[in-house]
PDB file of C-alpha atoms and ligand atoms in Angstrom:
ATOM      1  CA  UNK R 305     114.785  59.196  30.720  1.00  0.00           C
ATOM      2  CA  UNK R 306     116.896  57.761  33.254  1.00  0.00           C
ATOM      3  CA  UNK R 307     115.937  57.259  37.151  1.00  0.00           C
ATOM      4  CA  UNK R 308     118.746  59.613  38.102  1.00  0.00           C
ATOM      5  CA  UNK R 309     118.075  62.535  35.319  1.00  0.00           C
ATOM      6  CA  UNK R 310     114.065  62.874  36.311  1.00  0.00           C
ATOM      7  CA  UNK R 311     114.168  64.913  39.317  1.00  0.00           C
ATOM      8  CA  UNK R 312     115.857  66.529  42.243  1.00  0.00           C
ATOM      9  CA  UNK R 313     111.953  66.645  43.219  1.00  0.00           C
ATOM     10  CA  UNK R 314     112.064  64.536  46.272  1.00  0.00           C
ATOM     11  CA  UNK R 315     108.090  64.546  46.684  1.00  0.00           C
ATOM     12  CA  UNK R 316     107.872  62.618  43.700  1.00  0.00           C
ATOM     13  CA  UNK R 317     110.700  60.477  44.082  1.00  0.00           C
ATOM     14  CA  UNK R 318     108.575  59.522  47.458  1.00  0.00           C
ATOM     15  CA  UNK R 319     105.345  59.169  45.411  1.00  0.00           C
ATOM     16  CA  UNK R 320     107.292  56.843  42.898  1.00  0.00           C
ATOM     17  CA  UNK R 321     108.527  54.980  45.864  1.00  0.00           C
ATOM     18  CA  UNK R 322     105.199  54.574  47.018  1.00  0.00           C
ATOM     19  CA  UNK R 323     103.972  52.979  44.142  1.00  0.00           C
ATOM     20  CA  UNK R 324     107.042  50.907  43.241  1.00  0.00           C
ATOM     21  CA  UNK R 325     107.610  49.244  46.672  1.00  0.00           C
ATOM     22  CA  UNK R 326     104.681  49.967  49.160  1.00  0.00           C
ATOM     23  CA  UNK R 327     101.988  49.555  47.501  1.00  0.00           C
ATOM     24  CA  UNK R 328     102.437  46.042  45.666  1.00  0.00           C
ATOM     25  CA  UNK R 329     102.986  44.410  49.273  1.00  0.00           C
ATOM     26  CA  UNK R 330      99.640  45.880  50.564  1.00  0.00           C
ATOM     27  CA  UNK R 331      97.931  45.699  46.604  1.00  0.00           C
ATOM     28  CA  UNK R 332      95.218  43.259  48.357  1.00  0.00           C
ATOM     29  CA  UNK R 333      94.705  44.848  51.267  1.00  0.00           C
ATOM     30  CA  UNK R 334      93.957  48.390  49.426  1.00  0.00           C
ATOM     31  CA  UNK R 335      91.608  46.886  46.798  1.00  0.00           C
ATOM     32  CA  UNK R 336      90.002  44.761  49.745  1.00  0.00           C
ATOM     33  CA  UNK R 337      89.069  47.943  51.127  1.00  0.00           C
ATOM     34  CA  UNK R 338      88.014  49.309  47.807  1.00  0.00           C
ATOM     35  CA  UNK R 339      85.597  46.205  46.919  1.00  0.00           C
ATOM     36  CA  UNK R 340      84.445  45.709  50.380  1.00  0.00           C
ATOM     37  CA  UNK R 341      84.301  49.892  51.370  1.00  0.00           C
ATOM     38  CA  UNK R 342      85.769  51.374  54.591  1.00  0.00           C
ATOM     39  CA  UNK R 343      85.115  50.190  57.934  1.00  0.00           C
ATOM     40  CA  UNK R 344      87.453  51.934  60.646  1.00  0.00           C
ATOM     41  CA  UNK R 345      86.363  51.139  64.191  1.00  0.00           C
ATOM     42  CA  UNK R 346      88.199  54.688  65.053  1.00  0.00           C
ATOM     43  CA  UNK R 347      87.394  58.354  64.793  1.00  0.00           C
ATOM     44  CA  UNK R 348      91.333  59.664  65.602  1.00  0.00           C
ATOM     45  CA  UNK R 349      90.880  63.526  66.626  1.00  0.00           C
ATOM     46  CA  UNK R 350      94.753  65.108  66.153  1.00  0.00           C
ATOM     47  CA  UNK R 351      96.601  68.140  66.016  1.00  0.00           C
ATOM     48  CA  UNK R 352      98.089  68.555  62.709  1.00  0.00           C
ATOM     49  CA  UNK R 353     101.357  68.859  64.459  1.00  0.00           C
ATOM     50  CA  UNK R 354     104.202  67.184  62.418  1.00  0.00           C
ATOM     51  CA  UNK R 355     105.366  65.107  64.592  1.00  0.00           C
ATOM     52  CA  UNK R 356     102.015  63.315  65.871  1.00  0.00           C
ATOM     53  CA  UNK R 357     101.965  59.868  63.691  1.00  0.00           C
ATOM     54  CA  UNK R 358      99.176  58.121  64.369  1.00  0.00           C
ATOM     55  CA  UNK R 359      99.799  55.190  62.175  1.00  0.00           C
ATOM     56  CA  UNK R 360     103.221  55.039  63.822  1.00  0.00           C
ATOM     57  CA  UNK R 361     101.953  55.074  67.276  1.00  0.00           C
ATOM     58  CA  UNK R 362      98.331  53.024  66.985  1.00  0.00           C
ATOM     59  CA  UNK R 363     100.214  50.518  64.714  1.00  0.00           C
ATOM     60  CA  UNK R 364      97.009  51.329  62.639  1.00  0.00           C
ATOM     61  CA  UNK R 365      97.126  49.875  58.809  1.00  0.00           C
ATOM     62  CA  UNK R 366      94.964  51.383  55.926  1.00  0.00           C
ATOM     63  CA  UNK R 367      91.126  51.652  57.117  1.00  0.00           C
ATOM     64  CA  UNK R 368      91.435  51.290  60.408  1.00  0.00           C
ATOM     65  CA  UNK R 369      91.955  54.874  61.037  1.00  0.00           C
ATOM     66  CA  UNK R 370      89.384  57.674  60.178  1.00  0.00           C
ATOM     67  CA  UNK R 371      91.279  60.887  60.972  1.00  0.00           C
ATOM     68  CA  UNK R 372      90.979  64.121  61.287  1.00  0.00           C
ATOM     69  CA  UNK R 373      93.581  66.921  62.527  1.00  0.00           C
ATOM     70  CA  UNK R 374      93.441  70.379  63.025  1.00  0.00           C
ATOM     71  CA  UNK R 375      94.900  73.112  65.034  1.00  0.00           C
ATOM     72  CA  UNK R 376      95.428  71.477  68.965  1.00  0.00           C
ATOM     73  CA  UNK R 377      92.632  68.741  68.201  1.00  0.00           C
ATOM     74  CA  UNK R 378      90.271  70.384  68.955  1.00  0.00           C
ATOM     75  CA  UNK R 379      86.645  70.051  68.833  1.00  0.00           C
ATOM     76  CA  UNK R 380      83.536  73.042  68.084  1.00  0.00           C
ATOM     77  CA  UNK R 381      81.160  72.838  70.448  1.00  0.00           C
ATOM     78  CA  UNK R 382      78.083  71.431  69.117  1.00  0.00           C
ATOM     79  CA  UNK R 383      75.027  74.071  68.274  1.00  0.00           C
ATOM     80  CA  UNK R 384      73.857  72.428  65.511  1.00  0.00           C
ATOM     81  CA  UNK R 385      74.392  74.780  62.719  1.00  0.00           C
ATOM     82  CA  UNK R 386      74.868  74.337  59.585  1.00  0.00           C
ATOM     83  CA  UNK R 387      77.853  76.538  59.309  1.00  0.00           C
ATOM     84  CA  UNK R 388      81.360  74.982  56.860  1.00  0.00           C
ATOM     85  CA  UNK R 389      82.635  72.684  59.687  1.00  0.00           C
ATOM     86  CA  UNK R 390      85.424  69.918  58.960  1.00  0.00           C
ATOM     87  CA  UNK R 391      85.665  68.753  62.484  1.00  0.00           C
ATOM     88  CA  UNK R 392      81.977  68.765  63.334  1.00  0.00           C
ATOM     89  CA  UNK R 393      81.288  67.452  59.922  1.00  0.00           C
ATOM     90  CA  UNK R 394      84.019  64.525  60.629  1.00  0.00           C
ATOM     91  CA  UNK R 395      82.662  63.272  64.080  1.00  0.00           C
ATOM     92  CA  UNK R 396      79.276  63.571  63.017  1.00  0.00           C
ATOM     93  CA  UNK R 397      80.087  61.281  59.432  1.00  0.00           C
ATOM     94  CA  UNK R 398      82.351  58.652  61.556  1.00  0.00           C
ATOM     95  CA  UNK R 399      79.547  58.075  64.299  1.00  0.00           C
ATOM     96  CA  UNK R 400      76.164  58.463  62.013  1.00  0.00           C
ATOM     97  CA  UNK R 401      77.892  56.853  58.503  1.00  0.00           C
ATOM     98  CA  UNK R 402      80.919  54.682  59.906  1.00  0.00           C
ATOM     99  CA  UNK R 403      79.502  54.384  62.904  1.00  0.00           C
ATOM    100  CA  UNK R 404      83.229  53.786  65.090  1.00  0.00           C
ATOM    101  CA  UNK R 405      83.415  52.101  67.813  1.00  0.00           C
ATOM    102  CA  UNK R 406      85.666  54.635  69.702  1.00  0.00           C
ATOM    103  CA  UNK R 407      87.054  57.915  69.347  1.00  0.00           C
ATOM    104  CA  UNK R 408      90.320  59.422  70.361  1.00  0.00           C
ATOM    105  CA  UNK R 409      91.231  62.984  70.963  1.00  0.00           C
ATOM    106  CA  UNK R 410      95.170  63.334  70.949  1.00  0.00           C
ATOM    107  CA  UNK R 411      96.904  66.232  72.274  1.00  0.00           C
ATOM    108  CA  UNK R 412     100.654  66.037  72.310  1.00  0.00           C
ATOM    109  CA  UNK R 413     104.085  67.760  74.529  1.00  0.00           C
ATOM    110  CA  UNK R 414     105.352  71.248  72.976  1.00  0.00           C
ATOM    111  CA  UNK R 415     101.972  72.327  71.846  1.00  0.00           C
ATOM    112  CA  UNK R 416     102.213  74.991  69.445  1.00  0.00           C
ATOM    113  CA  UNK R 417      98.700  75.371  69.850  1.00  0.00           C
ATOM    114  CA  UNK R 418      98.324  75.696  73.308  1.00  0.00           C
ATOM    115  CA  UNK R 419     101.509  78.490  73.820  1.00  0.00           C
ATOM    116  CA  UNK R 420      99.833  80.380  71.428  1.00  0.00           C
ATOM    117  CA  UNK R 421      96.439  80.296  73.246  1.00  0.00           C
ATOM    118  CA  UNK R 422      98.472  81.870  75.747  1.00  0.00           C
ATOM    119  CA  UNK R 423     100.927  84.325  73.859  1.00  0.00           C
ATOM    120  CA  UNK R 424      98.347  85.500  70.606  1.00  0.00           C
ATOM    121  CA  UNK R 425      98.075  84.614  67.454  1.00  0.00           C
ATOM    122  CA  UNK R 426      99.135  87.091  64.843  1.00  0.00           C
ATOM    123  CA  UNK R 427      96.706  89.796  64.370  1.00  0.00           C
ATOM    124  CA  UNK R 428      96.387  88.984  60.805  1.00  0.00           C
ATOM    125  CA  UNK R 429      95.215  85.322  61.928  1.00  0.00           C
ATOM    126  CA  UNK R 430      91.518  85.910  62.760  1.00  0.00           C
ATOM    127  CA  UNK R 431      90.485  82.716  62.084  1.00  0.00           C
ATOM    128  CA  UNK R 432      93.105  81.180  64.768  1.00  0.00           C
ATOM    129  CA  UNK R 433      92.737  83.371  67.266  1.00  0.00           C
ATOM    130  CA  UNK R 434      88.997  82.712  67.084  1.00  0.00           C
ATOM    131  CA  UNK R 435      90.033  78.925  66.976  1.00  0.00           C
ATOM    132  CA  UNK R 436      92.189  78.995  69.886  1.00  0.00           C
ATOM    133  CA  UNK R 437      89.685  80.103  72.292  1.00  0.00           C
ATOM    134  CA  UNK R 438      88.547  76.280  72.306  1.00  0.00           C
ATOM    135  CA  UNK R 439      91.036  76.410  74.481  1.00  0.00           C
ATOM    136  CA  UNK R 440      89.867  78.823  76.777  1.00  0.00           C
ATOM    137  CA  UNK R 441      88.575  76.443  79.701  1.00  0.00           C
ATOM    138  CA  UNK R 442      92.119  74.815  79.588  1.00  0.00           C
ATOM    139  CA  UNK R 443      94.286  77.605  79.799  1.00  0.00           C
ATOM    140  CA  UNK R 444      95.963  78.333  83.902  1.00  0.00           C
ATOM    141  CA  UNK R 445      96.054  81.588  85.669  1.00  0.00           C
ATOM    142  CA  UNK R 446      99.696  81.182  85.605  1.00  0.00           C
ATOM    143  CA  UNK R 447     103.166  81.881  83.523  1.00  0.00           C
ATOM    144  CA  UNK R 448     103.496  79.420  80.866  1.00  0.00           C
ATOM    145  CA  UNK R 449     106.239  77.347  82.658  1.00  0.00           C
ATOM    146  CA  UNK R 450     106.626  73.882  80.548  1.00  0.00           C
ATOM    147  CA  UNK R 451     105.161  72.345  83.476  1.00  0.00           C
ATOM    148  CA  UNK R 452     102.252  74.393  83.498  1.00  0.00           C
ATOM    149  CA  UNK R 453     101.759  74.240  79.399  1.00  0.00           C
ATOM    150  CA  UNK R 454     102.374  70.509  79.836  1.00  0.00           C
ATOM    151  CA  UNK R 455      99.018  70.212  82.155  1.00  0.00           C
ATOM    152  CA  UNK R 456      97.067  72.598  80.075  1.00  0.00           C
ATOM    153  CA  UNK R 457      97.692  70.650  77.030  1.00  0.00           C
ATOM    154  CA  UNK R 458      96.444  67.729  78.936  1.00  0.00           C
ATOM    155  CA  UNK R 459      93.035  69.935  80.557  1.00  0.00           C
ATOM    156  CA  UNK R 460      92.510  70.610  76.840  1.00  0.00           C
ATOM    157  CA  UNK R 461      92.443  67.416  76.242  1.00  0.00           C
ATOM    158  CA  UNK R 462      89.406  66.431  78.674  1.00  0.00           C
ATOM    159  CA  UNK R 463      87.652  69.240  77.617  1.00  0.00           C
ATOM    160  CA  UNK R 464      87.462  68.677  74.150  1.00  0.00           C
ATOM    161  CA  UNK R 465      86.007  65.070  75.841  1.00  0.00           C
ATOM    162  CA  UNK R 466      83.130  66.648  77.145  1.00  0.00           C
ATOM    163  CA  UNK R 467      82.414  68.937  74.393  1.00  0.00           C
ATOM    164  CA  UNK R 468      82.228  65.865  72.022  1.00  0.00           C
ATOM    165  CA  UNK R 469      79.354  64.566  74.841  1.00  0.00           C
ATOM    166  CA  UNK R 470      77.461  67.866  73.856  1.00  0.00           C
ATOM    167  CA  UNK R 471      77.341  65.847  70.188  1.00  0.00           C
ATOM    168  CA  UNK R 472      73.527  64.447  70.595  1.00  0.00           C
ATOM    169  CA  UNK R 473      74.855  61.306  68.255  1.00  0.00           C
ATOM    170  CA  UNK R 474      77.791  60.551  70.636  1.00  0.00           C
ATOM    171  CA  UNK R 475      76.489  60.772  73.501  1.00  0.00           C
ATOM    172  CA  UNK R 476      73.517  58.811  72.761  1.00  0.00           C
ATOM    173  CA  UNK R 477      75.945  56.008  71.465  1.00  0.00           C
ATOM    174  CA  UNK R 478      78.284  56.634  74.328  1.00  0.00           C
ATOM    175  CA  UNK R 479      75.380  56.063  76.683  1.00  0.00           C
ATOM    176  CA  UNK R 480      74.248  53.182  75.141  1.00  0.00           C
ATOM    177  CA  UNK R 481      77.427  51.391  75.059  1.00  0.00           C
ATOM    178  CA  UNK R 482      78.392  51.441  71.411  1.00  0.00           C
ATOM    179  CA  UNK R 483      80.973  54.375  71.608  1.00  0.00           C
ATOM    180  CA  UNK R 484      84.137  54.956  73.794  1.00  0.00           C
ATOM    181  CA  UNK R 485      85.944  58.007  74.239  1.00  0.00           C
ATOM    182  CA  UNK R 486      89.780  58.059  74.851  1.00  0.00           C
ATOM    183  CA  UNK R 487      91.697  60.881  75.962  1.00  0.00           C
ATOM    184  CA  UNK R 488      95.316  60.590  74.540  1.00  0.00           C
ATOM    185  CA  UNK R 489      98.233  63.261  75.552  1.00  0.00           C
ATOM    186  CA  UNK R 490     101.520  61.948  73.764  1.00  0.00           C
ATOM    187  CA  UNK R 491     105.284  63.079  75.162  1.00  0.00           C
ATOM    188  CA  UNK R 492     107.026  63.294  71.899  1.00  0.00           C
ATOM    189  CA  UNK R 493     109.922  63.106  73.514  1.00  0.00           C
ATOM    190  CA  UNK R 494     109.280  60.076  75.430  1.00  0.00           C
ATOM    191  CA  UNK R 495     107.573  58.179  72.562  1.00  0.00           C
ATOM    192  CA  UNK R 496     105.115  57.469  74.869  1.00  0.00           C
ATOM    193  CA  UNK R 497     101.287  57.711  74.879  1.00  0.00           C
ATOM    194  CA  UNK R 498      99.681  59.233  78.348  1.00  0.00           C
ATOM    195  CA  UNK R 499      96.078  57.738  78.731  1.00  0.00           C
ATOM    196  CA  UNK R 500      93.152  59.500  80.219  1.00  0.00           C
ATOM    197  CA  UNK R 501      91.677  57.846  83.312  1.00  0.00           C
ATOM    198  CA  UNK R 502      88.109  59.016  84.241  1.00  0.00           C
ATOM    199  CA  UNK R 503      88.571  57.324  87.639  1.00  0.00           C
ATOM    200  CA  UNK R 504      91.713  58.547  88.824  1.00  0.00           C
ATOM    201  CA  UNK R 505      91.147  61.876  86.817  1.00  0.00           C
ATOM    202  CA  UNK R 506      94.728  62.390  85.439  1.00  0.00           C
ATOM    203  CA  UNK R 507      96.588  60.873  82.682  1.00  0.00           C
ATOM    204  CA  UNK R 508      98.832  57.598  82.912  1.00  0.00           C
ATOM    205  CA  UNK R 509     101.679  56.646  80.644  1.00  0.00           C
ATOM    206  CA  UNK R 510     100.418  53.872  78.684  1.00  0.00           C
ATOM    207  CA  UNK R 511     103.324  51.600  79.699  1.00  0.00           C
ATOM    208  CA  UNK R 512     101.362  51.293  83.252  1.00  0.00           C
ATOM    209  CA  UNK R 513      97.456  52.338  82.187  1.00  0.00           C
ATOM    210  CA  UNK R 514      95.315  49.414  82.641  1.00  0.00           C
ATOM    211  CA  UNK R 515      93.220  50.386  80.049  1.00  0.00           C
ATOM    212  CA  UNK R 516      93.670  53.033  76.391  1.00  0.00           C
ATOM    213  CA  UNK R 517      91.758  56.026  78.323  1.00  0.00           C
ATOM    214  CA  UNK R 518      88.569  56.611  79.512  1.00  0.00           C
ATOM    215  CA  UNK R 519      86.863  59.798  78.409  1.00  0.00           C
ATOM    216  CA  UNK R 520      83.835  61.720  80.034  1.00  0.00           C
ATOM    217  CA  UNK R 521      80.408  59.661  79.657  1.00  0.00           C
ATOM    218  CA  UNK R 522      77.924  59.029  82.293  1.00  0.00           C
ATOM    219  CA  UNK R 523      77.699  55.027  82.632  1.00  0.00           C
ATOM    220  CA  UNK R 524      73.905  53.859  81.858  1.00  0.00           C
ATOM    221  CA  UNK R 525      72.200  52.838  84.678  1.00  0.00           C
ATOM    222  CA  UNK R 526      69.614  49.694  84.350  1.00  0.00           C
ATOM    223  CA  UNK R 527      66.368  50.122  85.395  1.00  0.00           C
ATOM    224  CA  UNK R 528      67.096  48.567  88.966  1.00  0.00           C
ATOM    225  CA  UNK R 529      69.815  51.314  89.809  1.00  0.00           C
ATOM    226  CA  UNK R 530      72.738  48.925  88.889  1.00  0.00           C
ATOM    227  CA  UNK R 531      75.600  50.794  86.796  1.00  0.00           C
ATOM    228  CA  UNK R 532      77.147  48.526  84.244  1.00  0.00           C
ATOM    229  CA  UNK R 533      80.950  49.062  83.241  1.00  0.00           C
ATOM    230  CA  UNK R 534      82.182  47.945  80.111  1.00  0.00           C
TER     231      UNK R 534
HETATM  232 ZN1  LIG F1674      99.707  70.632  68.753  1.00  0.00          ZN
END
């Protein structure tokens, strides 16, 4: 069968693609990471939205990322229960198993997420309107101007911060020094990445931030009262 008979399927003619001129320029790489196993120094935390790439915008290659996206990234708070959890399952695999080295929670502009925490889901989606209220905290007494979704998407952001510090495992390796959180809020429009900063507690476009974000923590303090920054 000839190329141009198989298929007007384009997912496969991307899979075939894949195979045929990706993967043989990254064939070591891939079966590096087989022989060797996974070691990603970064627990991503996204909203599934389409058009947050985190590969694209972290210039990440395979296994540096360990990602996992869901509905306004956001994150259960932690009770310790051993209910079917992706997200708490995820964050508590990357910091116990893979143990990462940081962990990024990205919100993004035009949140579909976070206008429908404050329009409703559809009544037949129980499971997201139970979801959304992770967004709660965030939300503004105020009409949903873009402005005002535009900050909310960015308080959700923070909070889902400090709920990840109610994870016993990452905040013990937070305090000890072994685990950063970033705070990530990305214009799509803008191509730009707005960073979290604990200090000045807003966001900064990345092209000025001194730093990739700062997340909640409290910074360990020695024995002789002295805090030590990173
Ligand atoms: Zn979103």
């Amino acid at each position: 069968m000839k190329d141009t008979e198989v298929s007007t399927d384009e997912l496969l003619t991307r899979l075939r693609r894949f195979h045929s001129d990706y993967f043989p320029l990254h064939q070591q790489r891939f079966q590096d990471l087989v022989a060797e196993g996974q070691h990603p120094k970064t627990l991503f935390i996204g909203c599934s939205d389409s058009r947050l790439v985190p590969y694209l915008l972290t210039g990440a290659g395979p296994g540096e990322l360990f990602i996992v996206r869901n509905v306004g990234a956001f994150i259960p708070p932690y009770d310790g229960s051993h209910g079917l959890h992706g997200t708490m399952a995820a964050i508590e695999f990357a910091v116990l198993s893979l143990h990462v080295e940081r962990i990024i929670v990205c919100g993004h502009s035009h949140c579909g997420a976070i206008r429908t925490a404050y329009e409703g889901a559809p009544a037949e989606a129980v499971a997201l309107q139970a979801w959304l209220k992770l967004a709660d905290e965030a939300l503004l007494p105020v009409q949903p101007s873009p402005e005002a979704l535009r900050r909310t998407e960015q308080r959700a952001v923070v909070l889902q911060l400090e709920r990840l510090m109610d994870y016993p495992m990452v905040r013990r390796n937070v305090e000890s020094g072994q685990l950063t959180l970033h705070g990530w809020h990305y214009v799509i429009e803008d191509g730009e990445i707005h960073v979290f900063d604990l200090q000045q507690g807003n966001f900064v476009p990345a092209s000025i931030a001194s730093h990739s974000g700062t997340g909640p923590y409290h910074p360990y303090v020695e024995h002789d009262g002295q805090i030590l920054d990173d």
